[in-house]
Coordinates of C-alpha atoms in Angstrom, one line a residue:
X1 CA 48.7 20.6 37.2
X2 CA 46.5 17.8 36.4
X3 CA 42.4 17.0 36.3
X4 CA 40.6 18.2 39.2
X5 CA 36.8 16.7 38.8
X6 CA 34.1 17.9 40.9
X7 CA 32.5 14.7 42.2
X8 CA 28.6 16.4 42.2
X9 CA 26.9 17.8 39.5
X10 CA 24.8 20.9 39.3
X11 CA 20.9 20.5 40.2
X12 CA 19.5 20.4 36.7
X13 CA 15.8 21.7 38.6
X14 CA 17.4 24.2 41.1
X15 CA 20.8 25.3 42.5
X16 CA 23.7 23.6 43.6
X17 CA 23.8 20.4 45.4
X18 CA 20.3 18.9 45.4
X19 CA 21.0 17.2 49.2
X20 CA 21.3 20.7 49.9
X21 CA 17.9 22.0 49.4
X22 CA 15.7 22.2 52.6
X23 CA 11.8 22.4 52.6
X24 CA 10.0 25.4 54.8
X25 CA 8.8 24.6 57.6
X26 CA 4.9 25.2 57.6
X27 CA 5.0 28.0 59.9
X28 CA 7.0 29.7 57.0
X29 CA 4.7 28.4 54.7
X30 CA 1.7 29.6 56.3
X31 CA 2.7 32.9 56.5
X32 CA 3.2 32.9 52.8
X33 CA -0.1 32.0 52.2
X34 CA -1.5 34.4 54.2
X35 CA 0.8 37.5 53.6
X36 CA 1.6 36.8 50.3
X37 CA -1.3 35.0 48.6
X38 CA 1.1 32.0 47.8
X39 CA -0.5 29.1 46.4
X40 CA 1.1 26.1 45.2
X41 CA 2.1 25.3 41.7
X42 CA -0.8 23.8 39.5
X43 CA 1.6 21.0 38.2
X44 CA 4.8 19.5 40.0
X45 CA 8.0 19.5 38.5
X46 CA 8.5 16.9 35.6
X47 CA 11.0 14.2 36.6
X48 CA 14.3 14.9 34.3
X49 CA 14.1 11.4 32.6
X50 CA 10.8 12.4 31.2
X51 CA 11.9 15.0 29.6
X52 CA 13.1 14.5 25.5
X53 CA 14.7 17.1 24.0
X54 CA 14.3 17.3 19.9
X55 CA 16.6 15.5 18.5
X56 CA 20.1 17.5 17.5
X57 CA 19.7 19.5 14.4
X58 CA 23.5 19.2 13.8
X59 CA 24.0 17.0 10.7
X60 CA 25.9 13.6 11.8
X61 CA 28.9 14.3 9.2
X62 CA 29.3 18.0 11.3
X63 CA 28.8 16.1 14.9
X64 CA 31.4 13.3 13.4
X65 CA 34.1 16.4 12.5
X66 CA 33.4 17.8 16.3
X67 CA 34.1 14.4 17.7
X68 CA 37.5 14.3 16.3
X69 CA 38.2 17.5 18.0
X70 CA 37.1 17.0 21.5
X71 CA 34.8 14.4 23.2
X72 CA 30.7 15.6 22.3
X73 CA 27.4 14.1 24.1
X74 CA 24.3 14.3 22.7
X75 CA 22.2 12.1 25.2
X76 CA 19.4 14.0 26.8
X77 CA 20.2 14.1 30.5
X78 CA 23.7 16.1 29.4
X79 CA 21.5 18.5 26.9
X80 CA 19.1 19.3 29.5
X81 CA 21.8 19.6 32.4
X82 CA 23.4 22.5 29.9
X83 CA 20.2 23.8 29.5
X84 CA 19.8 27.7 30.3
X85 CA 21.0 29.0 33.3
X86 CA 20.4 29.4 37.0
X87 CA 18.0 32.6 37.1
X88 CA 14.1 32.0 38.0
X89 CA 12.7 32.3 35.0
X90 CA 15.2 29.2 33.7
X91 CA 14.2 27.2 36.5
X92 CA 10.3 27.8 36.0
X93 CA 11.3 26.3 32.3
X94 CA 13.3 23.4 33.4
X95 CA 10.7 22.5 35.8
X96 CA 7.8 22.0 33.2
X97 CA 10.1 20.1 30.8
X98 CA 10.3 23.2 28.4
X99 CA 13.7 22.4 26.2
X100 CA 13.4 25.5 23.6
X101 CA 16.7 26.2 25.2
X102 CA 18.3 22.9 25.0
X103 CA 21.9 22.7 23.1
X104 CA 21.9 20.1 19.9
X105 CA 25.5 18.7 21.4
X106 CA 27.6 19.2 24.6
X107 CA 31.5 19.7 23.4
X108 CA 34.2 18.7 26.1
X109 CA 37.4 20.4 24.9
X110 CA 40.6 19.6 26.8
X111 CA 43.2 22.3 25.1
X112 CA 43.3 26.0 23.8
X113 CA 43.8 24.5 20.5
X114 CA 40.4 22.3 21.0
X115 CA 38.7 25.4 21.8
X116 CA 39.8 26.8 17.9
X117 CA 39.5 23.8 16.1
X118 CA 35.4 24.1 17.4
X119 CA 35.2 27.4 16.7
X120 CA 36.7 26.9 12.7
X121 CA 34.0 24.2 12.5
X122 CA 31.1 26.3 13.8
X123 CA 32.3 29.1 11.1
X124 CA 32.4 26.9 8.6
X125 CA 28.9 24.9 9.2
X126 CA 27.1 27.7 11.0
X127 CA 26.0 26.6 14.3
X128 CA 26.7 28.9 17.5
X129 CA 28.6 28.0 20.6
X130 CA 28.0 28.8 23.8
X131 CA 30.6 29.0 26.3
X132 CA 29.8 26.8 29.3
X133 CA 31.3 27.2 32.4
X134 CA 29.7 26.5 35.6
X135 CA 26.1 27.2 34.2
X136 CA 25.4 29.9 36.7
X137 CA 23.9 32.9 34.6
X138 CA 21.0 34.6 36.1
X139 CA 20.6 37.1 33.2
X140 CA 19.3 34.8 30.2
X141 CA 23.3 34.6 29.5
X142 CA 23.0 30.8 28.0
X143 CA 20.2 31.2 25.6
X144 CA 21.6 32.1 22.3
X145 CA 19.4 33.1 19.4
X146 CA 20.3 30.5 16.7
X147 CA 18.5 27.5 14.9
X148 CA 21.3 25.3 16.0
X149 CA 23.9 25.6 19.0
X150 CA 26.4 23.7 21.2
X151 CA 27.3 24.1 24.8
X152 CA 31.0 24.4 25.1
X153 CA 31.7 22.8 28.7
X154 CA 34.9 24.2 29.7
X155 CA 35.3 21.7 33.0
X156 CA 38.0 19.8 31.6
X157 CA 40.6 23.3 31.4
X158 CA 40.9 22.5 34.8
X159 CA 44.7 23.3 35.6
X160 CA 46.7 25.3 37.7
X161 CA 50.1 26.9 35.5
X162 CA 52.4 28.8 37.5
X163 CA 52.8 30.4 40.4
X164 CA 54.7 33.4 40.3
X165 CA 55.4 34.2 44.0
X166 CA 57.3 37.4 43.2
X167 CA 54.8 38.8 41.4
X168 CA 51.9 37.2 43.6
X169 CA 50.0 36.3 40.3
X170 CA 48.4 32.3 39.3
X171 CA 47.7 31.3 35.9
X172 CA 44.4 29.3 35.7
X173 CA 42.3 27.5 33.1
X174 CA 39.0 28.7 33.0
X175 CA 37.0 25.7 34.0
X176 CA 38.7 25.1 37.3
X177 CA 35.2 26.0 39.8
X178 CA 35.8 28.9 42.6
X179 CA 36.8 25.8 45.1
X180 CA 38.6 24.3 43.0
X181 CA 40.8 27.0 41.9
X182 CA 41.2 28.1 45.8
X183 CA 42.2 24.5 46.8
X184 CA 45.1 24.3 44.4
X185 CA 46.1 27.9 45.4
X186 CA 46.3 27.2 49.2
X187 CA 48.7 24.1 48.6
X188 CA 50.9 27.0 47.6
X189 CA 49.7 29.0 50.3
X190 CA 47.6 31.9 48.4
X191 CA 44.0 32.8 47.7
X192 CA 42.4 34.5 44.6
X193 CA 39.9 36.0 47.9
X194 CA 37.1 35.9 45.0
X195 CA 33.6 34.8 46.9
X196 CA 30.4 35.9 45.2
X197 CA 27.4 34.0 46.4
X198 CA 27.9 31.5 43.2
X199 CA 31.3 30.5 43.9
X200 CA 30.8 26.6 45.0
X201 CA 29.6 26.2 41.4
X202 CA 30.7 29.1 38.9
X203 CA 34.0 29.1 37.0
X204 CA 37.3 31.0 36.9
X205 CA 36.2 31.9 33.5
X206 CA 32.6 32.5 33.8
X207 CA 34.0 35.4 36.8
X208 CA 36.4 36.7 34.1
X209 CA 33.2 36.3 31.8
X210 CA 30.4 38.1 33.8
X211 CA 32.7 40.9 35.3
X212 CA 31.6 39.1 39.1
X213 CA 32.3 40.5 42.2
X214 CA 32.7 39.0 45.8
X215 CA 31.3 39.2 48.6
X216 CA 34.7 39.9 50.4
X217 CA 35.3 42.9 47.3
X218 CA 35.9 45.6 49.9
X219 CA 39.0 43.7 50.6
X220 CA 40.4 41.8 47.7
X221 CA 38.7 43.6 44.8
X222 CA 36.1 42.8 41.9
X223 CA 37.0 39.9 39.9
X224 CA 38.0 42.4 36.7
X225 CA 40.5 44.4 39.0
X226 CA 42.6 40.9 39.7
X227 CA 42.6 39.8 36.3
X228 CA 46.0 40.7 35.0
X229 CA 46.3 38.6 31.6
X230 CA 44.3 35.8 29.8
X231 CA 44.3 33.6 26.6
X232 CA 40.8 34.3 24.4
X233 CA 40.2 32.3 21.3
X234 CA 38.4 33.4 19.0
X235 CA 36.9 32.9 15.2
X236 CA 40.0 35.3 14.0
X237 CA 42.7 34.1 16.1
X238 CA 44.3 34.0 19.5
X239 CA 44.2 36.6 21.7
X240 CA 47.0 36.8 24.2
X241 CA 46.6 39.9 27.0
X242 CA 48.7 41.5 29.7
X243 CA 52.2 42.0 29.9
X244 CA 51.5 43.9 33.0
X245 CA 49.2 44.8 35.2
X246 CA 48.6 48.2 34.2
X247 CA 50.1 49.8 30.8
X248 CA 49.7 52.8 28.9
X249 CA 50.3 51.0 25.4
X250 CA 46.8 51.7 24.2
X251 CA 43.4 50.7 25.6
X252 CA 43.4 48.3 27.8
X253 CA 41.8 45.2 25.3
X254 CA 41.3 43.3 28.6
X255 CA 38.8 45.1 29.7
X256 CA 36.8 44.5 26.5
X257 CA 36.9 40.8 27.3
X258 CA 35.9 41.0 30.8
X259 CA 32.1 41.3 31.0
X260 CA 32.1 40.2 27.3
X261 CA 29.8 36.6 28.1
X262 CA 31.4 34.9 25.3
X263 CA 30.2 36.9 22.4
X264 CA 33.8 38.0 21.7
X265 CA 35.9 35.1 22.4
X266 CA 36.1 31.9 24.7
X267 CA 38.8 32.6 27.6
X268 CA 40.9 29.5 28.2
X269 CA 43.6 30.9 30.7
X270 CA 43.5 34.1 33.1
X271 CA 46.6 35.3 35.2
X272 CA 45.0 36.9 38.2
X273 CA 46.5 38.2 41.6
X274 CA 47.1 36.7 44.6
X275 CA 47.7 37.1 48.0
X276 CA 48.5 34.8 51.0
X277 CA 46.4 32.9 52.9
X278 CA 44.9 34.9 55.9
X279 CA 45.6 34.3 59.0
X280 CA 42.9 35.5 60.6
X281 CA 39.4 36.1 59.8
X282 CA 36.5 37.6 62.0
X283 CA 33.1 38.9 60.9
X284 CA 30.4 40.9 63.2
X285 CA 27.2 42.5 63.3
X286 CA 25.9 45.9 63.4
X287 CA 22.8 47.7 63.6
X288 CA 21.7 50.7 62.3
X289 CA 18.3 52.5 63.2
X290 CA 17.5 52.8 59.6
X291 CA 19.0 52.6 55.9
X292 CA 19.7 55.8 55.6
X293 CA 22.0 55.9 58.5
X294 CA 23.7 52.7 58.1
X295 CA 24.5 53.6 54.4
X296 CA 25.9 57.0 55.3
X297 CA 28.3 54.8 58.0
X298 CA 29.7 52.9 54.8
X299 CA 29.9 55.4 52.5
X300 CA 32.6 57.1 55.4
X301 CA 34.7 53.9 55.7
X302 CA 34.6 53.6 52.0
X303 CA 35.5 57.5 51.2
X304 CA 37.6 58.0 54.2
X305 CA 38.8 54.3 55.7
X306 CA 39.5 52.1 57.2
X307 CA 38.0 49.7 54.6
X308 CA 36.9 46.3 55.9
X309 CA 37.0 43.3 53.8
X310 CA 33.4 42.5 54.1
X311 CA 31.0 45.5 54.4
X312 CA 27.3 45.1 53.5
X313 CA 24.0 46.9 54.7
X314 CA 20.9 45.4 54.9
X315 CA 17.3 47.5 54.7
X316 CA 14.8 46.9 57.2
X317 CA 12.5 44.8 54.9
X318 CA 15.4 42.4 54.5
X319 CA 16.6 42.3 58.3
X320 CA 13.5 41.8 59.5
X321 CA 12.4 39.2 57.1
X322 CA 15.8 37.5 58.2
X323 CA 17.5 37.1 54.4
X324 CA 20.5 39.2 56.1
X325 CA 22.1 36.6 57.2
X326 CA 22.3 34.8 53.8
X327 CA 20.1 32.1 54.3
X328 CA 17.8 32.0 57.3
X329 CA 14.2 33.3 57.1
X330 CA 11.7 34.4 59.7
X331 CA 14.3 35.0 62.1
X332 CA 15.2 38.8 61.7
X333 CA 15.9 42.1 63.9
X334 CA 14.5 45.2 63.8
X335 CA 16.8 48.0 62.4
X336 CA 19.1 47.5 59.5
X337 CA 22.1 44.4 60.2
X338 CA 25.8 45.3 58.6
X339 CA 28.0 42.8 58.5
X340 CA 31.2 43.7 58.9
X341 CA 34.3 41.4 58.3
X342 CA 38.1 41.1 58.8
X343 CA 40.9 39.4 56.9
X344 CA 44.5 39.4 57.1
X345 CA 47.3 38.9 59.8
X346 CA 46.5 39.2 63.4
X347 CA 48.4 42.6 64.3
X348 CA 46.6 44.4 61.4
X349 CA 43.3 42.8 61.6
X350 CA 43.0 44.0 65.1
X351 CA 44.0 47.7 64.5
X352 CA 42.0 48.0 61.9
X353 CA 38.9 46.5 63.4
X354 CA 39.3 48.8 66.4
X355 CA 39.4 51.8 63.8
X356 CA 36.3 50.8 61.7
X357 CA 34.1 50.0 65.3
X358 CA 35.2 53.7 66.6
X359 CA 33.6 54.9 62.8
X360 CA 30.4 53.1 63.0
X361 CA 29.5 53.8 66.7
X362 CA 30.4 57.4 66.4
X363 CA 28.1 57.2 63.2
X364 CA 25.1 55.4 65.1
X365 CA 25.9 51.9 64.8
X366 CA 25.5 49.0 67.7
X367 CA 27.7 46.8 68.3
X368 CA 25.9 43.2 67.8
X369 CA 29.0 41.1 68.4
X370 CA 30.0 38.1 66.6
X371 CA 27.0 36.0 66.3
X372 CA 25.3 37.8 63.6
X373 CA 28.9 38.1 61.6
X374 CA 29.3 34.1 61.9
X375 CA 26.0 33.3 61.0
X376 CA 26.4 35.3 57.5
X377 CA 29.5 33.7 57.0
X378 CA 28.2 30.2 57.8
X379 CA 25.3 30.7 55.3
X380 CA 26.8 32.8 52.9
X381 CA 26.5 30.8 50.0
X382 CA 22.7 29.3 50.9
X383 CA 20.5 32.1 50.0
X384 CA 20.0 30.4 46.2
X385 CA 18.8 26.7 47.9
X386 CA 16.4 28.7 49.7
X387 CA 15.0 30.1 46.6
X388 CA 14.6 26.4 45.6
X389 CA 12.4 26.0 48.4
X390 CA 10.3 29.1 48.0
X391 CA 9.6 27.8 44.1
X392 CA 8.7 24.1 45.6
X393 CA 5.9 25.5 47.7
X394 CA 4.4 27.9 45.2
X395 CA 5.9 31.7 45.7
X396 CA 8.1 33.3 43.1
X397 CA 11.6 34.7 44.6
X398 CA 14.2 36.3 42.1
X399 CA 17.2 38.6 42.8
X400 CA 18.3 41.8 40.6
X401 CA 20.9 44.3 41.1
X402 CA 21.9 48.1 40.1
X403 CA 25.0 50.7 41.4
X404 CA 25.1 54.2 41.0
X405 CA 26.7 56.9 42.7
X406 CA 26.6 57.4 46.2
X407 CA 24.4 60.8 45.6
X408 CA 21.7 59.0 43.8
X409 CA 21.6 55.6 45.5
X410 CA 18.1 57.0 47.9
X411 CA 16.8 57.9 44.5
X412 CA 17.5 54.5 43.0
X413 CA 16.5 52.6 45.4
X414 CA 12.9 54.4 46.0
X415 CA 12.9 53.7 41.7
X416 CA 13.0 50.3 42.1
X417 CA 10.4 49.3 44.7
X418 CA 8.3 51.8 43.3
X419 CA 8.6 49.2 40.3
X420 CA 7.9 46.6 41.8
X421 CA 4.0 47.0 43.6
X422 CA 2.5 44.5 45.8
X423 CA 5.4 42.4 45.7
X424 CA 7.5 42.3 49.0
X425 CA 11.1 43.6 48.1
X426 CA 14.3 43.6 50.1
X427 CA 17.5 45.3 49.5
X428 CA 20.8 45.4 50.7
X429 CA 24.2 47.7 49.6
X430 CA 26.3 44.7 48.6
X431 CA 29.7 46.3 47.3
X432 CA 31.0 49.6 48.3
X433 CA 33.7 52.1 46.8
X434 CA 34.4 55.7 47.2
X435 CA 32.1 57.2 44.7
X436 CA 29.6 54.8 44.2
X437 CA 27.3 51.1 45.6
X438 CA 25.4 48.8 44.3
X439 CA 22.3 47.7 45.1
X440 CA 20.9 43.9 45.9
X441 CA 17.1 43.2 45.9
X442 CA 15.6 40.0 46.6
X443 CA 11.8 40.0 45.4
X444 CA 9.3 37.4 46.6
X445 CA 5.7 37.4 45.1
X446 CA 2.6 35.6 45.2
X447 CA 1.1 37.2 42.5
X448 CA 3.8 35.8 39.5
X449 CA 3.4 32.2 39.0
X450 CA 5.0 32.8 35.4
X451 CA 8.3 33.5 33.9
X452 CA 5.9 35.2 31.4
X453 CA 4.8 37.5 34.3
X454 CA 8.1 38.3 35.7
X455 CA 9.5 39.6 32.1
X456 CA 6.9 42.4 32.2
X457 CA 7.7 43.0 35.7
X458 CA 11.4 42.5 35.3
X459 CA 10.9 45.0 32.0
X460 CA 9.3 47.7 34.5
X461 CA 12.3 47.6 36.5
X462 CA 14.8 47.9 33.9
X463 CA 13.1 51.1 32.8
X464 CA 13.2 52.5 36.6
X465 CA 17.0 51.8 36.7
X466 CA 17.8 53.6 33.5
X467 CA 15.4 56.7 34.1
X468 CA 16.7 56.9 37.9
X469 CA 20.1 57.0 36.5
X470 CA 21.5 54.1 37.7
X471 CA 23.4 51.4 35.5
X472 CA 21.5 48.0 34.4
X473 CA 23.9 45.9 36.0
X474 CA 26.9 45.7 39.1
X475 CA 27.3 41.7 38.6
X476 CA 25.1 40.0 37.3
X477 CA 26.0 41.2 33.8
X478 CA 23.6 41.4 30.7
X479 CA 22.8 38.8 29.2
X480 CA 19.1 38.3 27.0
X481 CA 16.9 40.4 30.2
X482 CA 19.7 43.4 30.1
X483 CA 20.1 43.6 26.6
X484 CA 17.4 46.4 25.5
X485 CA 18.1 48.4 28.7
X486 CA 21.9 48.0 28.4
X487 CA 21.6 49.7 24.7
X488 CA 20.1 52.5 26.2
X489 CA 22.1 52.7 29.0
X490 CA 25.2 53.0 26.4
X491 CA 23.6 54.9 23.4
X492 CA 23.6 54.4 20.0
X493 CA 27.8 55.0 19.9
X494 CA 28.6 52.6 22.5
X495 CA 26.0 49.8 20.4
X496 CA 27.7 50.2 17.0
X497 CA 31.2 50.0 19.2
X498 CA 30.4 46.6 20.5
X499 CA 29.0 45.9 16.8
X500 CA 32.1 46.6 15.3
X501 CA 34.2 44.7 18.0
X502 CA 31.7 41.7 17.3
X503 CA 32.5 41.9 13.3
X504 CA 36.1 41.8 14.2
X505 CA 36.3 39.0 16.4
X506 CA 33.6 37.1 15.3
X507 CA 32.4 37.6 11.8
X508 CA 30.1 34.9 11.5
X509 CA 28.5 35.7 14.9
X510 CA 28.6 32.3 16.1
X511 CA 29.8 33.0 19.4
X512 CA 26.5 33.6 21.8
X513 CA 24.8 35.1 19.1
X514 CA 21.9 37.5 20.4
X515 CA 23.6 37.7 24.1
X516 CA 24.9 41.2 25.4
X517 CA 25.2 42.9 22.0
X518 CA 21.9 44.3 21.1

């Protein structure tokens, strides 16, 4: 139990830790110029103490009332550090000092209890709050449509509760960070095994929040499968789910939270499963003469076994461009790189590596050894500082993602490039299970030097996805940029559902107001 600060704060400009971020080198450069049409940025980015947000539209009597509930900061630096979220677009913003996303206040609750006393006041004076966890959204997920809002940083519900070894479960607060939340764990000798490419800065509860899923989720499981309880509050009242991990006492109201981004309710705790600590861990390399193959090798392991822990396919574009070892560019193969990865104790690690490598050389793979497997894993959380430097020198890089059925993944994934013309676009199959994948592409552009120009792009894509039959979102969630295409995807039922869940909870409609409910 007890505070657990993280010493470095999120770039306010870019992702992460700002001594993180490493220029191109001009070879790169060059060759973005010249392959791309890359050209730099007419203006710089502002310098963050220039930048003045408005002042806070709250009335002083309604930020006096929050103040007696929970600590609240109003300076600008902490407005514009809460200020949208991490995708492209948000950083193209940022970056020219544009604060029509800036919160009036930033609320520090400590308790369950803090987090309803806020939400009574924001009924009763009508301004929206918007959950805050590690800041991380890439979907538009922190830009609430409201004349007045505050950001609801959750960092200080930062414990650990108990440990229930016999069950293998951990109760968390929701603003403990990914590291933070596996460091307490391992003093007790488990793991949540919960590692999506955000997890140095995203929260417990923004997983729980955004439905997230690793990149070890052929092993351990999506963030929504180990979720086995959680405390919500909301406008109406408490929510307290899961008296087991699976029940047949109705529908399962958990899974209306997960994914919800705060328009139904602010988590505060989340029981999820655990497992121990593995004693070994080993990641390799494959090839595969093209995407086709390699994808048919993985849809075998995932239909059939033995299932890896880490199993992801890259396409040419992206192996050869050199993104499929999460990090590195200009340095790729020719073929299509898997990585392939190994968790667990030594005797059953080994057996079933030798079973997977029999499956993917009888299927066409080559053995790479370890080298490319450790380099992934080294880098695995770098691919967003690279963005950073893509953005400093002029080209425009953002990520999107889509899953569908194993059957209609060639079809979605011709939909989408087809989208996306003149741009160069890379893919990978980023989470696998029996009947279904989901798709990861990374798109890098010369010819978009404006969030403006991206929503029309990112628009044309959405469309693609939802006439190719594929769903508008694996993990990223929905957001303001899924929201239209996520109403189709549903139908008119499914919209008046989520309406009527949204009257329920929240009849006021100060939580998020305008995100994932069209």
């Amino acid at each position: 139990m007890g505070r657990n600060d993280v010493p470095v704060e999120i770039s306010w400009s870019g992702w992460g830790d700002p001594a993180k971020a490493t220029p191109l080198s001009e070879s790169i450069t060059s060759l973005l110029r010249e392959v791309l049409g890359v050209v730099p940025r007419d203006e710089p980015p502002v310098d963050l103490a220039a930048i003045a947000p408005p002042p806070p539209r709250l009335d002083a009597d309604v930020l006096a009332a929050l103040g007696e509930v929970a600590e609240v900061r109003t300076d600008a630096e902490t407005r514009v550090r809460h200020t949208g979220g991490k995708s492209t677009p948000d950083l193209l913003r940022i970056r020219r000092g544009d604060t029509a996303q800036t919160p009036d206040a930033v609320v520090l609750p400590e308790t369950h209890e803090d987090v309803m006393a806020v939400l009574e006041l924001a009924t009763e004076h009508g301004f929206a709050v918007v959950p805050f966890g590690g800041g991380t959204s890439v979907v538009g997920g922190l830009a609430p449509q409201a004349p007045a809002f505050v950001a609801l940083d959750l960092r200080r519900l930062d414990a650990l509760g108990e440990v229930d070894e016999t069950s293998r479960t951990a109760t968390l607060q929701v603003g403990l960070r990914g590291p933070q939340a596996e460091a307490l764990l391992a003093g007790h000798g488990y793991t949540i095994g919960h590692f999506p490419q955000s997890f140095e800065w995203a929260s417990i509860g923004g997983f729980a929040a955004a439905r997230s899923s690793g990149q070890s989720s052929a092993g351990y499981g999506r963030f929504d499968e180990l979720v086995v309880g959680m405390t919500v509050a909301t406008p109406t009242g408490t929510l307290v789910l899961g008296r087991a991990q699976k029940s047949a006492a109705g529908p399962d109201l958990r899974q209306l939270v997960l994914g919800s981004e705060g328009a139904f309710g602010v988590i505060t705790s989340l029981t999820v499963r655990i497992r121990p600590v593995p004693e070994v861990k080993l990641y390799e390399g494959w090839s595969f003469p093209d995407f086709a193959v390699g994808a048919a090798a993985l849809r075998k392991l995932s239909q059939d076994g033995p299932m890896p822990t880490v199993l992801r396919l890259s396409d040419e574009t992206e192996t050869m461009v050199g993104l499929a070892r999460a990090g590195s560019i200009g340095e790729g193969d020719s073929g299509c790189l898997a990585i392939v990865g190994y968790e667990g104790e030594p005797d059953e690690v080994a057996a079933r590596r030798d079973r997977t490598r029999a499956v993917l050389a009888a299927l066409g793979g080559t053995d790479l050894g370890a080298e490319p497997g450790e380099s992934w894993e080294h880098g695995r959380f770098a691919a967003p500082y690279l963005r950073d430097s893509l953005l400093d020198v002029g080209a425009f890089v953002e990520t999107l993602e889509t899953t569908t059925f194993w059957s209609n993944i060639p079809a979605l994934y011709e939909a989408v490039k087809a989208a996306l013309p003149g741009h160069l676009v890379m893919c990978h199959i980023s989470h696998v299970y029996a009947s279904s994948a989901s798709l990861y592409f990374t798109v890098v552009s010369g010819q978009i030097t404006r969030d403006a120009d991206w929503d029309a792009a990112k628009t044309a894509v959405n469309e693609a996805i939802i006439a190719a039959g594929g769903s508008i979102s694996h993990h990223h969630g929905v957001g303001t940029e899924h929201r239209a295409a996520y109403a189709e995807e549903i139908g008119p039922v499914g919209v008046e559902v989520l309406r009527a869940v949204k009257r329920a909870l929240d009849p006021a409609g100060i939580l998020n107001p305008g995100i994932l409910v069209p």
